[in-house]
């Protein structure tokens, strides 16, 4: 480990600071630090007006806050232009926007959409819909049982028929980072565009959309400590410019007549209706908080906690970790099954020790089918978790089979 990662910053998070909750469901949503909650509160105390509309001072302040947030996001993901950053509700809406606006208009009979087998349902269902409406064919990029997508699999799956590759940078079940730069290079050689789902990776990997050369990227603010209901769609300007709007309504137009409309320039063409300005302000505060702690620090500490937990789980009989055999490929996510114990029971028993984990198919049913189970339990970590969190979790986990009536 290159840096000292002893500080958890747990005291910055009121929900954790003021309780004995062991929060290990960070892949579902992250906790919010004081600075984010205060930024949202301050917006409503001091700056609340409908942004992008009024010409009075308060409305201009609200607009300024929204645009400052856009600039902050642009720098955070290293986009080339601010207008490539579009506010949405979250990853799900962002991907639906791409599918509806790009997929429905630029795909046709026989074209291929390639998604990986480990996608979250929000990066499957929109493409199933596009395929069913356009005659395009939906194909799957396979991984091995450890979650690895090999170079050979990439070379074989991407062909001149491929028009869109939509893939997660980091699986929400396996925690493994996918070789996005490699996929993008191959996709571009065949004339396809790449949509990257960064919902899970955004908190673990420094995202640089220009270096990765992805054409679209989506993430949700709530996974990086900002409020729910705010998310980002990044798209290359030349693509966004040729796409029609997804939603139609207020503030996304230049002019409207009885029969027609001229749409606004980017990014407003894709931001119909009142923006979630307080959410955007919260997102800006979250990114500033991340910058103050450092992505590298957060990542290294998460890896340290992941390893600690991974090694401890490996010592408990009858528990099977899903995915890679080494903890470094788990990036804060450990999914597992326990022989003869249903994941819902696991989650409920852990809850009695105040441990919060997720159980189910994690909105990734094709992956679960491929790996041979219906559901599993997932513990997921952030830098604000502590060694005590892991100890409580492991202690409770170790006793589950006995509690369910098994001898060991
Ligand atoms: N993609 C991945 C990999 C996810 O893990 C999630 C949520 O867990 C999503 C997409 C959907 O995010 P949201 O529900 O915030 O739109």
Tab-separated table of C-alpha atoms and ligand atoms in Angstrom:
chain	number	residue	atom	x	y	z
A	1	UNK	CA	0.000	0.000	0.000
A	2	UNK	CA	1.480	3.308	-1.055
A	3	UNK	CA	-0.284	5.658	1.377
A	4	UNK	CA	-1.266	5.571	5.027
A	5	UNK	CA	-5.028	5.042	5.170
A	6	UNK	CA	-5.806	5.035	8.874
A	7	UNK	CA	-8.434	7.758	9.036
A	8	UNK	CA	-12.025	6.730	8.304
A	9	UNK	CA	-13.654	10.213	8.309
A	10	UNK	CA	-16.697	8.448	9.809
A	11	UNK	CA	-17.302	11.484	12.007
A	12	UNK	CA	-18.166	13.503	8.877
A	13	UNK	CA	-21.304	11.373	8.380
A	14	UNK	CA	-24.135	12.199	10.802
A	15	UNK	CA	-26.078	8.993	10.231
A	16	UNK	CA	-23.005	6.929	11.161
A	17	UNK	CA	-21.609	9.280	13.802
A	18	UNK	CA	-24.823	9.345	15.769
A	19	UNK	CA	-25.614	5.602	15.639
A	20	UNK	CA	-24.092	2.150	15.959
A	21	UNK	CA	-25.112	1.198	12.424
A	22	UNK	CA	-22.598	-0.906	10.503
A	23	UNK	CA	-23.362	0.322	7.034
A	24	UNK	CA	-22.095	-2.158	4.448
A	25	UNK	CA	-24.552	-1.391	1.659
A	26	UNK	CA	-22.531	1.333	0.013
A	27	UNK	CA	-22.912	-0.118	-3.478
A	28	UNK	CA	-26.672	0.513	-3.146
A	29	UNK	CA	-26.247	4.061	-1.918
A	30	UNK	CA	-23.623	5.960	0.025
A	31	UNK	CA	-24.065	7.929	3.243
A	32	UNK	CA	-23.971	11.730	3.056
A	33	UNK	CA	-21.429	13.896	4.872
A	34	UNK	CA	-22.401	17.062	6.776
A	35	UNK	CA	-20.997	19.297	4.044
A	36	UNK	CA	-23.394	17.846	1.443
A	37	UNK	CA	-26.437	18.081	3.716
A	38	UNK	CA	-25.467	21.640	4.660
A	39	UNK	CA	-24.964	22.641	1.012
A	40	UNK	CA	-28.473	21.438	0.134
A	41	UNK	CA	-29.899	23.210	3.182
A	42	UNK	CA	-28.053	26.404	2.283
A	43	UNK	CA	-29.457	26.296	-1.234
A	44	UNK	CA	-32.990	26.249	0.154
A	45	UNK	CA	-32.169	28.845	2.818
A	46	UNK	CA	-30.416	31.309	0.559
A	47	UNK	CA	-30.594	30.535	-3.148
A	48	UNK	CA	-33.886	28.832	-3.889
A	49	UNK	CA	-35.472	29.945	-7.154
A	50	UNK	CA	-36.168	28.169	-10.418
A	51	UNK	CA	-32.796	28.114	-12.209
A	52	UNK	CA	-32.260	29.089	-15.883
A	53	UNK	CA	-35.467	31.161	-15.989
A	54	UNK	CA	-35.739	34.333	-13.943
A	55	UNK	CA	-33.770	37.558	-14.434
A	56	UNK	CA	-34.023	38.693	-10.817
A	57	UNK	CA	-30.993	38.284	-8.597
A	58	UNK	CA	-32.177	35.254	-6.647
A	59	UNK	CA	-32.965	33.300	-9.813
A	60	UNK	CA	-29.576	34.209	-11.196
A	61	UNK	CA	-27.947	32.945	-8.013
A	62	UNK	CA	-29.778	29.638	-8.392
A	63	UNK	CA	-28.639	29.433	-12.024
A	64	UNK	CA	-25.077	30.212	-10.992
A	65	UNK	CA	-25.141	27.378	-8.446
A	66	UNK	CA	-26.416	24.932	-11.063
A	67	UNK	CA	-23.776	25.972	-13.577
A	68	UNK	CA	-21.014	25.879	-10.957
A	69	UNK	CA	-22.007	22.305	-10.306
A	70	UNK	CA	-21.789	21.530	-14.036
A	71	UNK	CA	-18.267	22.977	-14.113
A	72	UNK	CA	-17.307	20.918	-11.068
A	73	UNK	CA	-18.589	17.725	-12.723
A	74	UNK	CA	-16.837	18.596	-15.982
A	75	UNK	CA	-13.532	18.825	-14.152
A	76	UNK	CA	-14.253	15.734	-12.066
A	77	UNK	CA	-14.719	13.534	-15.148
A	78	UNK	CA	-12.334	15.542	-17.345
A	79	UNK	CA	-14.880	16.288	-20.048
A	80	UNK	CA	-13.683	18.598	-22.807
A	81	UNK	CA	-16.706	20.900	-22.794
A	82	UNK	CA	-19.224	21.913	-20.127
A	83	UNK	CA	-22.106	21.346	-22.509
A	84	UNK	CA	-21.174	17.667	-22.611
A	85	UNK	CA	-22.371	17.390	-18.994
A	86	UNK	CA	-26.120	16.867	-18.686
A	87	UNK	CA	-28.043	16.675	-15.440
A	88	UNK	CA	-30.413	13.741	-15.141
A	89	UNK	CA	-32.133	11.864	-12.325
A	90	UNK	CA	-29.429	9.216	-12.255
A	91	UNK	CA	-27.736	6.435	-14.194
A	92	UNK	CA	-31.029	4.798	-15.140
A	93	UNK	CA	-32.395	7.955	-16.725
A	94	UNK	CA	-29.074	8.704	-18.438
A	95	UNK	CA	-28.933	5.292	-20.103
A	96	UNK	CA	-32.603	5.486	-21.087
A	97	UNK	CA	-31.848	8.861	-22.642
A	98	UNK	CA	-29.027	7.395	-24.761
A	99	UNK	CA	-31.099	4.355	-25.741
A	100	UNK	CA	-34.134	6.422	-26.702
A	101	UNK	CA	-32.374	9.311	-28.343
A	102	UNK	CA	-29.357	7.626	-29.941
A	103	UNK	CA	-30.379	3.965	-30.095
A	104	UNK	CA	-33.855	4.496	-31.497
A	105	UNK	CA	-32.639	6.931	-34.147
A	106	UNK	CA	-29.328	5.563	-35.344
A	107	UNK	CA	-29.830	1.789	-35.266
A	108	UNK	CA	-31.553	-0.415	-37.794
A	109	UNK	CA	-32.233	-3.978	-38.873
A	110	UNK	CA	-29.251	-6.269	-38.370
A	111	UNK	CA	-27.135	-3.778	-36.400
A	112	UNK	CA	-25.758	-5.185	-33.187
A	113	UNK	CA	-25.874	-3.837	-29.649
A	114	UNK	CA	-23.315	-5.465	-27.395
A	115	UNK	CA	-23.723	-5.448	-23.637
A	116	UNK	CA	-21.883	-7.492	-21.069
A	117	UNK	CA	-23.436	-10.333	-19.132
A	118	UNK	CA	-22.756	-8.491	-15.866
A	119	UNK	CA	-24.895	-5.416	-16.592
A	120	UNK	CA	-27.310	-3.899	-14.123
A	121	UNK	CA	-30.872	-4.160	-15.456
A	122	UNK	CA	-30.797	-0.457	-16.296
A	123	UNK	CA	-28.154	-1.208	-18.915
A	124	UNK	CA	-30.088	-4.202	-20.272
A	125	UNK	CA	-33.765	-3.275	-20.477
A	126	UNK	CA	-33.365	-0.069	-22.518
A	127	UNK	CA	-31.303	-2.002	-25.088
A	128	UNK	CA	-33.814	-4.861	-25.188
A	129	UNK	CA	-36.428	-2.208	-25.978
A	130	UNK	CA	-34.290	-0.576	-28.695
A	131	UNK	CA	-33.590	-3.979	-30.247
A	132	UNK	CA	-37.275	-4.897	-30.245
A	133	UNK	CA	-38.254	-1.617	-31.927
A	134	UNK	CA	-35.427	-1.211	-34.468
A	135	UNK	CA	-34.686	-4.778	-35.495
A	136	UNK	CA	-31.183	-4.517	-34.053
A	137	UNK	CA	-29.766	-7.615	-32.394
A	138	UNK	CA	-28.819	-7.621	-28.711
A	139	UNK	CA	-25.657	-9.616	-28.007
A	140	UNK	CA	-23.741	-10.402	-24.844
A	141	UNK	CA	-20.072	-10.030	-24.064
A	142	UNK	CA	-19.233	-12.936	-21.775
A	143	UNK	CA	-16.927	-13.100	-18.784
A	144	UNK	CA	-15.404	-16.117	-17.044
A	145	UNK	CA	-16.555	-17.373	-13.640
A	146	UNK	CA	-14.174	-14.904	-11.959
A	147	UNK	CA	-15.784	-12.039	-13.840
A	148	UNK	CA	-12.875	-11.480	-16.185
A	149	UNK	CA	-13.660	-10.298	-19.715
A	150	UNK	CA	-10.754	-11.531	-21.811
A	151	UNK	CA	-9.131	-9.831	-24.783
A	152	UNK	CA	-10.253	-12.796	-26.900
A	153	UNK	CA	-13.866	-12.360	-25.813
A	154	UNK	CA	-13.659	-8.664	-26.757
A	155	UNK	CA	-12.066	-9.361	-30.144
A	156	UNK	CA	-14.635	-12.029	-30.964
A	157	UNK	CA	-17.712	-10.134	-29.809
A	158	UNK	CA	-17.061	-6.759	-31.455
A	159	UNK	CA	-17.465	-6.861	-35.235
A	160	UNK	CA	-18.323	-4.453	-38.027
A	161	UNK	CA	-21.999	-5.131	-37.245
A	162	UNK	CA	-21.574	-3.768	-33.709
A	163	UNK	CA	-22.926	-0.243	-33.444
A	164	UNK	CA	-23.127	0.202	-29.678
A	165	UNK	CA	-21.159	-1.357	-26.851
A	166	UNK	CA	-22.822	-0.591	-23.505
A	167	UNK	CA	-20.884	-1.792	-20.508
A	168	UNK	CA	-20.366	-1.160	-16.846
A	169	UNK	CA	-16.927	-0.047	-15.723
A	170	UNK	CA	-17.356	-1.950	-12.474
A	171	UNK	CA	-19.816	-4.742	-11.749
A	172	UNK	CA	-22.169	-4.134	-8.819
A	173	UNK	CA	-22.029	-7.839	-7.945
A	174	UNK	CA	-18.412	-8.737	-8.641
A	175	UNK	CA	-16.681	-5.431	-7.955
A	176	UNK	CA	-14.331	-6.142	-10.811
A	177	UNK	CA	-13.169	-3.332	-13.076
A	178	UNK	CA	-13.672	-3.998	-16.759
A	179	UNK	CA	-11.051	-3.183	-19.429
A	180	UNK	CA	-12.904	-0.143	-20.787
A	181	UNK	CA	-9.978	1.432	-22.656
A	182	UNK	CA	-9.379	-1.859	-24.448
A	183	UNK	CA	-13.073	-2.255	-25.296
A	184	UNK	CA	-13.313	1.338	-26.513
A	185	UNK	CA	-10.281	0.932	-28.772
A	186	UNK	CA	-11.696	-2.212	-30.386
A	187	UNK	CA	-15.198	-0.730	-30.654
A	188	UNK	CA	-13.894	2.403	-32.369
A	189	UNK	CA	-11.805	0.331	-34.807
A	190	UNK	CA	-15.105	-1.237	-35.892
A	191	UNK	CA	-17.008	2.066	-35.969
A	192	UNK	CA	-19.081	1.386	-32.833
A	193	UNK	CA	-19.715	3.804	-29.986
A	194	UNK	CA	-19.223	2.992	-26.297
A	195	UNK	CA	-21.619	3.733	-23.446
A	196	UNK	CA	-19.990	3.364	-20.042
A	197	UNK	CA	-22.063	2.801	-16.907
A	198	UNK	CA	-20.001	4.388	-14.150
A	199	UNK	CA	-22.608	3.978	-11.377
A	200	UNK	CA	-20.294	1.775	-9.325
A	201	UNK	CA	-16.894	2.866	-10.560
A	202	UNK	CA	-17.313	6.595	-9.995
A	203	UNK	CA	-16.435	6.266	-6.325
A	204	UNK	CA	-13.512	3.880	-6.832
A	205	UNK	CA	-11.851	4.841	-10.096
A	206	UNK	CA	-10.764	8.298	-11.213
A	207	UNK	CA	-12.904	8.792	-14.292
A	208	UNK	CA	-11.322	10.483	-17.254
A	209	UNK	CA	-13.745	10.364	-20.165
A	210	UNK	CA	-11.172	11.769	-22.577
A	211	UNK	CA	-8.464	9.275	-21.650
A	212	UNK	CA	-10.943	6.381	-21.830
A	213	UNK	CA	-12.369	7.874	-25.022
A	214	UNK	CA	-15.882	6.642	-24.169
A	215	UNK	CA	-18.681	8.220	-26.177
A	216	UNK	CA	-21.206	8.304	-23.339
A	217	UNK	CA	-20.899	7.857	-19.600
A	218	UNK	CA	-23.503	7.794	-16.854
A	219	UNK	CA	-23.433	7.914	-13.080
A	220	UNK	CA	-25.729	8.628	-10.126
A	221	UNK	CA	-24.874	11.235	-7.522
A	222	UNK	CA	-26.224	9.189	-4.626
A	223	UNK	CA	-23.430	6.624	-5.024
A	224	UNK	CA	-20.833	9.332	-4.385
A	225	UNK	CA	-22.320	10.865	-1.259
A	226	UNK	CA	-24.563	13.411	-2.956
A	227	UNK	CA	-28.386	13.460	-2.678
A	228	UNK	CA	-30.636	11.012	-4.511
A	229	UNK	CA	-32.355	12.179	-7.670
A	230	UNK	CA	-29.376	13.799	-9.366
A	231	UNK	CA	-27.184	12.102	-11.925
A	232	UNK	CA	-25.003	12.783	-14.905
A	233	UNK	CA	-24.993	11.924	-18.537
A	234	UNK	CA	-21.739	12.709	-20.315
A	235	UNK	CA	-21.738	12.543	-24.097
A	236	UNK	CA	-19.337	13.636	-26.798
A	237	UNK	CA	-20.574	16.920	-28.188
A	238	UNK	CA	-20.683	15.801	-31.806
A	239	UNK	CA	-22.950	12.881	-30.867
A	240	UNK	CA	-25.208	14.860	-28.522
A	241	UNK	CA	-25.606	17.539	-31.183
A	242	UNK	CA	-27.029	15.130	-33.708
A	243	UNK	CA	-29.405	13.436	-31.254
A	244	UNK	CA	-33.040	14.541	-30.798
A	245	UNK	CA	-34.271	15.465	-27.303
A	246	UNK	CA	-35.407	12.654	-25.021
A	247	UNK	CA	-37.950	14.666	-23.005
A	248	UNK	CA	-39.769	17.703	-24.304
A	249	UNK	CA	-41.024	20.661	-22.299
A	250	UNK	CA	-39.904	23.852	-20.575
A	251	UNK	CA	-36.437	25.367	-20.903
A	252	UNK	CA	-35.212	23.031	-23.632
A	253	UNK	CA	-36.312	25.263	-26.504
A	254	UNK	CA	-35.199	28.369	-28.387
A	255	UNK	CA	-38.727	29.035	-29.640
A	256	UNK	CA	-42.110	27.371	-29.982
A	257	UNK	CA	-44.919	27.968	-32.470
A	258	UNK	CA	-48.341	26.314	-32.605
A	259	UNK	CA	-46.946	23.534	-34.722
A	260	UNK	CA	-43.205	23.370	-34.191
A	261	UNK	CA	-40.263	24.102	-31.938
A	262	UNK	CA	-36.596	24.969	-32.237
A	263	UNK	CA	-34.618	23.218	-29.553
A	264	UNK	CA	-32.079	24.877	-27.291
A	265	UNK	CA	-28.344	24.315	-27.586
A	266	UNK	CA	-26.535	21.736	-25.472
A	267	UNK	CA	-26.804	20.901	-22.669
A	268	UNK	CA	-30.296	22.397	-22.232
A	269	UNK	CA	-31.755	20.427	-25.142
A	270	UNK	CA	-31.604	17.408	-22.838
A	271	UNK	CA	-32.737	19.104	-19.638
A	272	UNK	CA	-36.482	19.566	-20.076
A	273	UNK	CA	-38.366	20.813	-17.027
A	274	UNK	CA	-37.055	22.258	-13.789
A	275	UNK	CA	-33.564	21.028	-12.990
A	276	UNK	CA	-32.844	19.412	-9.644
A	277	UNK	CA	-30.764	22.402	-8.600
A	278	UNK	CA	-30.482	21.454	-4.930
A	279	UNK	CA	-29.340	17.992	-6.001
A	280	UNK	CA	-26.767	19.547	-8.316
A	281	UNK	CA	-25.528	21.721	-5.450
A	282	UNK	CA	-25.292	18.611	-3.262
A	283	UNK	CA	-23.366	16.835	-6.017
A	284	UNK	CA	-20.946	19.744	-6.249
A	285	UNK	CA	-20.408	19.603	-2.480
A	286	UNK	CA	-19.853	15.834	-2.660
A	287	UNK	CA	-17.248	16.213	-5.403
A	288	UNK	CA	-15.502	18.964	-3.440
A	289	UNK	CA	-15.504	16.646	-0.419
A	290	UNK	CA	-14.039	13.809	-2.507
A	291	UNK	CA	-11.359	16.161	-3.806
A	292	UNK	CA	-10.505	17.224	-0.264
A	293	UNK	CA	-10.048	13.618	0.878
A	294	UNK	CA	-8.552	12.403	-2.382
A	295	UNK	CA	-9.780	9.637	-4.689
A	296	UNK	CA	-6.546	7.745	-4.147
A	297	UNK	CA	-7.001	7.818	-0.386
A	298	UNK	CA	-10.599	6.684	-0.650
A	299	UNK	CA	-9.700	3.884	-3.019
A	300	UNK	CA	-6.675	2.626	-1.065
A	301	UNK	CA	-8.619	2.617	2.185
A	302	UNK	CA	-11.550	0.804	0.563
A	303	UNK	CA	-9.138	-1.809	-0.815
A	304	UNK	CA	-7.612	-2.225	2.644
A	305	UNK	CA	-11.047	-2.796	4.207
A	306	UNK	CA	-12.051	-5.107	1.367
A	307	UNK	CA	-8.951	-7.218	1.880
A	308	UNK	CA	-9.481	-7.391	5.621
A	309	UNK	CA	-13.031	-8.615	5.124
A	310	UNK	CA	-12.180	-10.900	2.206
A	311	UNK	CA	-9.437	-12.680	4.182
A	312	UNK	CA	-11.749	-13.108	7.176
A	313	UNK	CA	-14.619	-14.505	5.075
A	314	UNK	CA	-12.262	-16.986	3.405
A	315	UNK	CA	-11.654	-18.531	6.840
A	316	UNK	CA	-15.368	-19.174	7.515
A	317	UNK	CA	-16.525	-22.612	6.316
A	318	UNK	CA	-19.471	-22.915	3.899
A	319	UNK	CA	-19.205	-19.335	2.603
A	320	UNK	CA	-18.388	-18.855	-1.069
A	321	UNK	CA	-17.198	-15.519	-2.399
A	322	UNK	CA	-18.403	-14.756	-5.910
A	323	UNK	CA	-15.947	-13.550	-8.528
A	324	UNK	CA	-12.206	-12.928	-8.388
A	325	UNK	CA	-9.964	-14.925	-6.066
A	326	UNK	CA	-7.970	-11.883	-5.010
A	327	UNK	CA	-9.434	-9.031	-2.998
A	328	UNK	CA	-7.782	-6.326	-5.129
A	329	UNK	CA	-10.208	-7.183	-7.905
A	330	UNK	CA	-13.227	-6.577	-5.680
A	331	UNK	CA	-13.032	-2.791	-5.254
A	332	UNK	CA	-15.195	-2.581	-2.146
A	333	UNK	CA	-17.699	-5.261	-3.168
A	334	UNK	CA	-17.863	-8.784	-1.739
A	335	UNK	CA	-20.829	-10.894	-2.804
A	336	UNK	CA	-21.194	-14.356	-1.376
A	337	UNK	CA	-23.479	-17.301	-0.745
A	338	UNK	CA	-23.729	-19.484	2.354
A	339	UNK	CA	-24.524	-23.170	1.979
A	340	UNK	CA	-28.192	-23.844	2.741
A	341	UNK	CA	-28.954	-20.336	4.008
A	342	UNK	CA	-31.053	-17.989	1.930
A	343	UNK	CA	-29.486	-14.545	1.384
A	344	UNK	CA	-32.631	-12.870	2.752
A	345	UNK	CA	-32.139	-14.778	6.013
A	346	UNK	CA	-28.469	-13.777	6.037
A	347	UNK	CA	-29.391	-10.135	5.657
A	348	UNK	CA	-32.073	-10.306	8.360
A	349	UNK	CA	-29.796	-12.048	10.841
A	350	UNK	CA	-27.016	-9.527	10.211
A	351	UNK	CA	-29.536	-6.759	10.744
A	352	UNK	CA	-29.976	-7.934	14.333
A	353	UNK	CA	-26.348	-6.836	14.865
A	354	UNK	CA	-27.119	-3.533	13.092
A	355	UNK	CA	-25.230	-4.678	10.003
A	356	UNK	CA	-26.752	-3.447	6.741
A	357	UNK	CA	-26.021	-5.565	3.657
A	358	UNK	CA	-27.958	-6.174	0.474
A	359	UNK	CA	-29.468	-9.533	-0.473
A	360	UNK	CA	-31.083	-10.541	-3.734
A	361	UNK	CA	-30.228	-10.568	-7.425
A	362	UNK	CA	-28.853	-7.013	-7.284
A	363	UNK	CA	-30.688	-6.089	-10.506
A	364	UNK	CA	-28.270	-8.333	-12.389
A	365	UNK	CA	-30.309	-11.462	-13.055
A	366	UNK	CA	-28.522	-12.523	-16.275
A	367	UNK	CA	-25.227	-12.508	-14.345
A	368	UNK	CA	-26.742	-14.511	-11.464
A	369	UNK	CA	-28.094	-17.068	-13.979
A	370	UNK	CA	-24.701	-17.291	-15.661
A	371	UNK	CA	-22.917	-17.796	-12.342
A	372	UNK	CA	-25.464	-20.380	-11.238
A	373	UNK	CA	-27.420	-18.833	-8.371
A	374	UNK	CA	-30.676	-16.956	-7.939
A	375	UNK	CA	-29.522	-14.526	-5.297
A	376	UNK	CA	-26.608	-13.726	-3.030
A	377	UNK	CA	-25.608	-11.429	-0.187
A	378	UNK	CA	-23.436	-8.392	-0.869
A	379	UNK	CA	-21.306	-6.436	1.571
A	380	UNK	CA	-19.906	-3.238	0.131
A	381	UNK	CA	-17.464	-0.777	1.647
A	382	UNK	CA	-16.492	2.845	1.537
A	383	UNK	CA	-13.509	4.593	3.088
A	384	UNK	CA	-15.719	5.705	6.020
A	385	UNK	CA	-16.157	2.125	7.173
A	386	UNK	CA	-13.932	0.994	10.025
A	387	UNK	CA	-12.148	-2.084	11.264
A	388	UNK	CA	-14.847	-2.325	13.971
A	389	UNK	CA	-17.481	-2.473	11.217
A	390	UNK	CA	-15.680	-5.430	9.658
A	391	UNK	CA	-15.229	-7.134	13.043
A	392	UNK	CA	-18.945	-6.833	13.889
A	393	UNK	CA	-19.899	-8.094	10.438
A	394	UNK	CA	-17.541	-11.078	10.536
A	395	UNK	CA	-18.577	-12.036	14.079
A	396	UNK	CA	-22.229	-12.016	13.148
A	397	UNK	CA	-21.605	-13.765	9.821
A	398	UNK	CA	-19.628	-16.559	11.493
A	399	UNK	CA	-22.595	-17.518	13.663
A	400	UNK	CA	-25.281	-17.628	10.983
A	401	UNK	CA	-25.160	-21.315	10.081
A	402	UNK	CA	-25.263	-22.333	13.729
A	403	UNK	CA	-28.189	-20.033	14.297
A	404	UNK	CA	-29.964	-21.725	11.384
A	405	UNK	CA	-29.486	-25.122	13.022
A	406	UNK	CA	-26.369	-26.376	11.270
A	407	UNK	CA	-23.505	-27.827	13.298
A	408	UNK	CA	-20.767	-25.600	11.864
B	1	LIG	N1	-25.590	0.557	-12.886
B	1	LIG	C1	-25.003	-0.082	-11.862
B	1	LIG	C2	-23.756	-0.845	-12.110
B	1	LIG	C3	-25.564	0.010	-10.591
B	1	LIG	O1	-24.990	-0.627	-9.575
B	1	LIG	C4	-26.748	0.766	-10.408
B	1	LIG	C5	-27.399	0.846	-9.089
B	1	LIG	O2	-27.136	0.117	-8.193
B	1	LIG	C6	-27.307	1.394	-11.503
B	1	LIG	C7	-26.705	1.275	-12.725
B	1	LIG	C8	-28.587	2.190	-11.393
B	1	LIG	O3	-28.393	3.328	-10.649
B	1	LIG	P1	-29.654	4.268	-10.285
B	1	LIG	O4	-30.661	3.375	-9.633
B	1	LIG	O5	-29.068	5.275	-9.358
B	1	LIG	O6	-30.138	4.862	-11.550
